[in-house]
CSV table of C-alpha atoms in Angstrom, one decimal:
chain,number,residue,atom,x,y,z
A,1,MET,CA,-91.9,-150.2,120.3
A,2,ALA,CA,-89.4,-152.3,118.4
A,3,VAL,CA,-85.6,-151.8,118.9
A,4,ALA,CA,-83.2,-153.2,116.2
A,5,LEU,CA,-79.7,-154.1,117.2
A,6,GLY,CA,-78.0,-155.3,114.1
A,7,GLY,CA,-74.4,-154.4,114.7
A,8,CYS,CA,-73.2,-157.8,115.9
A,9,GLU,CA,-74.6,-160.1,113.2
A,10,ALA,CA,-72.1,-159.2,110.6
A,11,GLU,CA,-69.0,-159.2,112.8
A,12,ASN,CA,-65.7,-159.7,111.1
A,13,GLU,CA,-64.0,-162.9,112.2
A,14,SER,CA,-60.5,-162.2,111.1
A,15,ASN,CA,-57.7,-163.3,113.4
A,16,ILE,CA,-55.4,-160.7,114.8
A,17,ALA,CA,-51.8,-161.8,115.2
A,18,TRP,CA,-51.7,-161.3,119.0
A,19,GLN,CA,-54.9,-163.4,119.4
A,20,LEU,CA,-53.4,-166.5,117.7
A,21,PRO,CA,-52.0,-169.3,119.8
A,22,LEU,CA,-48.3,-169.0,120.5
A,23,GLN,CA,-46.1,-171.2,118.5
A,24,ALA,CA,-42.4,-171.7,119.0
A,25,PRO,CA,-40.2,-170.9,116.0
A,26,ASN,CA,-38.3,-173.8,114.4
A,27,ASP,CA,-35.3,-174.6,116.5
A,28,PRO,CA,-32.3,-175.7,114.6
A,29,HIS,CA,-30.9,-177.3,117.8
A,30,ALA,CA,-34.0,-179.6,118.2
A,31,ALA,CA,-33.4,-183.3,117.9
A,32,LYS,CA,-34.9,-185.0,114.9
A,33,GLU,CA,-35.0,-188.6,114.0
A,34,GLN,CA,-33.6,-187.8,110.7
A,35,ALA,CA,-31.1,-185.2,112.0
A,36,VAL,CA,-28.3,-184.9,109.4
A,37,LEU,CA,-24.7,-184.9,110.6
A,38,PRO,CA,-22.8,-182.0,108.9
A,39,GLU,CA,-20.2,-183.1,106.4
A,40,TRP,CA,-17.3,-181.6,108.5
A,41,ALA,CA,-18.5,-183.5,111.6
A,42,GLY,CA,-18.0,-186.9,110.1
A,43,ALA,CA,-14.2,-186.5,110.4
A,44,SER,CA,-14.2,-185.3,114.0
A,45,GLN,CA,-12.5,-187.4,116.6
A,46,GLY,CA,-12.8,-187.3,120.3
A,47,SER,CA,-14.7,-188.5,123.3
A,48,VAL,CA,-17.4,-187.3,125.7
A,49,VAL,CA,-18.9,-188.4,129.1
A,50,LEU,CA,-22.7,-188.8,128.9
A,51,VAL,CA,-24.5,-188.5,132.2
A,52,PHE,CA,-28.0,-190.1,132.6
A,53,LEU,CA,-30.3,-189.1,135.4
A,54,ASN,CA,-33.3,-191.3,136.1
A,55,LYS,CA,-35.8,-188.9,137.6
A,56,GLU,CA,-37.9,-191.7,139.1
A,57,THR,CA,-35.1,-193.2,141.1
A,58,THR,CA,-32.7,-190.2,141.2
A,59,LYS,CA,-30.0,-192.5,140.2
A,60,VAL,CA,-27.2,-190.9,138.1
A,61,GLU,CA,-24.9,-193.0,135.8
A,62,SER,CA,-22.2,-191.9,133.4
A,63,ILE,CA,-20.3,-193.5,130.6
A,64,LYS,CA,-17.4,-192.3,128.4
A,65,VAL,CA,-17.9,-192.8,124.7
A,66,GLU,CA,-15.4,-192.4,121.8
A,67,THR,CA,-16.5,-191.1,118.4
A,68,GLY,CA,-17.7,-193.9,116.1
A,69,GLN,CA,-18.2,-196.2,119.1
A,70,ALA,CA,-21.5,-197.7,120.1
A,71,VAL,CA,-21.9,-198.8,123.7
A,72,SER,CA,-24.7,-200.3,125.8
A,73,MET,CA,-25.7,-199.4,129.4
A,74,ASN,CA,-28.8,-200.5,131.2
A,75,GLY,CA,-31.0,-200.8,128.1
A,76,TRP,CA,-29.5,-197.7,126.4
A,77,GLU,CA,-27.7,-197.9,123.1
A,78,ILE,CA,-25.4,-194.9,122.9
A,79,GLN,CA,-23.6,-193.7,119.7
A,80,LEU,CA,-21.2,-190.8,119.6
A,81,LEU,CA,-21.3,-189.6,116.0
A,82,ALA,CA,-19.3,-186.3,116.2
A,83,VAL,CA,-17.7,-183.8,118.6
A,84,ALA,CA,-17.2,-180.1,118.1
A,85,LYS,CA,-15.1,-177.5,120.0
A,86,GLY,CA,-17.1,-174.4,119.2
A,87,LEU,CA,-20.4,-175.4,117.7
A,88,GLN,CA,-22.4,-172.5,116.3
A,89,VAL,CA,-25.5,-172.1,114.1
A,90,ASN,CA,-25.2,-169.7,111.2
A,91,GLU,CA,-28.3,-169.4,108.9
A,92,ASN,CA,-29.5,-172.9,110.0
A,93,THR,CA,-26.1,-174.4,109.2
A,94,PHE,CA,-24.0,-175.9,112.0
A,95,ILE,CA,-20.3,-174.9,112.0
A,96,ASP,CA,-17.4,-175.7,114.3
A,97,GLU,CA,-15.8,-172.3,115.1
A,98,LYS,CA,-12.5,-173.1,116.7
A,99,SER,CA,-12.1,-169.7,118.2
A,100,VAL,CA,-15.4,-170.1,120.2
A,101,HIS,CA,-15.7,-172.2,123.4
A,102,ASN,CA,-19.0,-174.2,122.9
A,103,PRO,CA,-18.2,-177.9,123.2
A,104,ALA,CA,-20.9,-180.2,121.8
A,105,ALA,CA,-21.5,-183.8,120.8
A,106,PHE,CA,-23.8,-185.3,118.2
A,107,VAL,CA,-25.3,-188.4,119.7
A,108,ALA,CA,-27.9,-191.0,119.0
A,109,LEU,CA,-29.6,-192.4,122.2
A,110,THR,CA,-31.9,-195.5,122.0
A,111,LEU,CA,-33.7,-197.0,125.0
A,112,ASP,CA,-35.0,-200.5,124.6
A,113,GLY,CA,-35.1,-200.2,120.8
A,114,THR,CA,-36.8,-196.8,120.7
A,115,LEU,CA,-34.9,-193.8,119.5
A,116,LYS,CA,-35.2,-191.2,122.3
A,117,TYR,CA,-32.8,-188.6,121.0
A,118,ARG,CA,-30.6,-187.9,117.9
A,119,GLY,CA,-28.9,-184.5,117.7
A,120,TRP,CA,-26.4,-182.1,119.4
A,121,LEU,CA,-25.9,-181.9,123.1
A,122,TYR,CA,-24.1,-178.9,124.5
A,123,GLN,CA,-21.7,-179.1,127.5
A,124,GLU,CA,-22.3,-175.5,128.5
A,125,PHE,CA,-26.1,-175.4,128.0
A,126,GLN,CA,-27.3,-178.7,129.6
A,127,GLU,CA,-30.6,-177.2,130.8
A,128,LEU,CA,-31.6,-175.9,127.4
A,129,PHE,CA,-30.8,-178.7,124.9
A,130,GLY,CA,-30.9,-182.5,125.0
A,131,LEU,CA,-33.0,-185.3,126.2
A,132,ASP,CA,-35.3,-184.2,129.1
A,133,ASP,CA,-38.5,-186.1,129.3
A,134,SER,CA,-40.7,-187.3,132.2
A,135,VAL,CA,-38.2,-190.0,133.2
A,136,TRP,CA,-34.8,-189.1,131.8
A,137,LYS,CA,-32.4,-186.1,131.7
A,138,VAL,CA,-29.2,-186.7,129.7
A,139,TRP,CA,-26.3,-184.2,129.5
A,140,ILE,CA,-22.6,-184.3,128.6
A,141,ASN,CA,-19.4,-183.5,130.3
A,142,ASP,CA,-15.7,-183.5,129.4
A,143,VAL,CA,-15.9,-183.1,125.6
A,144,ILE,CA,-12.5,-183.8,124.2
A,145,VAL,CA,-11.8,-183.0,120.5
A,146,ARG,CA,-8.7,-184.5,119.0
A,147,ALA,CA,-7.1,-183.3,115.8
A,148,ALA,CA,-8.1,-185.6,112.9
A,149,VAL,CA,-5.2,-187.8,111.7
A,150,SER,CA,-4.7,-187.6,107.9
A,151,GLU,CA,-4.1,-190.7,105.9
A,152,GLY,CA,-0.4,-189.9,105.4
A,153,GLU,CA,0.2,-189.6,109.1
A,154,SER,CA,0.3,-192.3,111.7
A,155,ALA,CA,-0.9,-191.9,115.2
A,156,GLN,CA,2.0,-191.5,117.6
């Protein structure tokens, strides 16, 4: 007696959406080597305190940086490129909404000649954004945004 079971040979191999591997959507906050500074941010003035935690030694160091300034600390090259009082993302565009409290800083962090992070760091969301690798966690405190001085005015 011969039994034919032919149902499995022509099985359809189409992928069903819930069977596909999970992939995170594009994050506009993510740091990119070529992260572009918004036009409005180039005129921002202020300062920020960057805090560096070495996870291997548990040593914490901090340094205050002014916009446009590049400083060095223990192999790190730190540049503060912009500050914002109320950074928001609207349709993948960064805006500084003055009526919102969301202080942020656009930084470039290089360690021993290797770019480790270039992008926005948020004072209120330290655990979500910023440099957090196997050795380093970097966050910001004390974001100060100063009104830009126009060419006709002098700083008092």
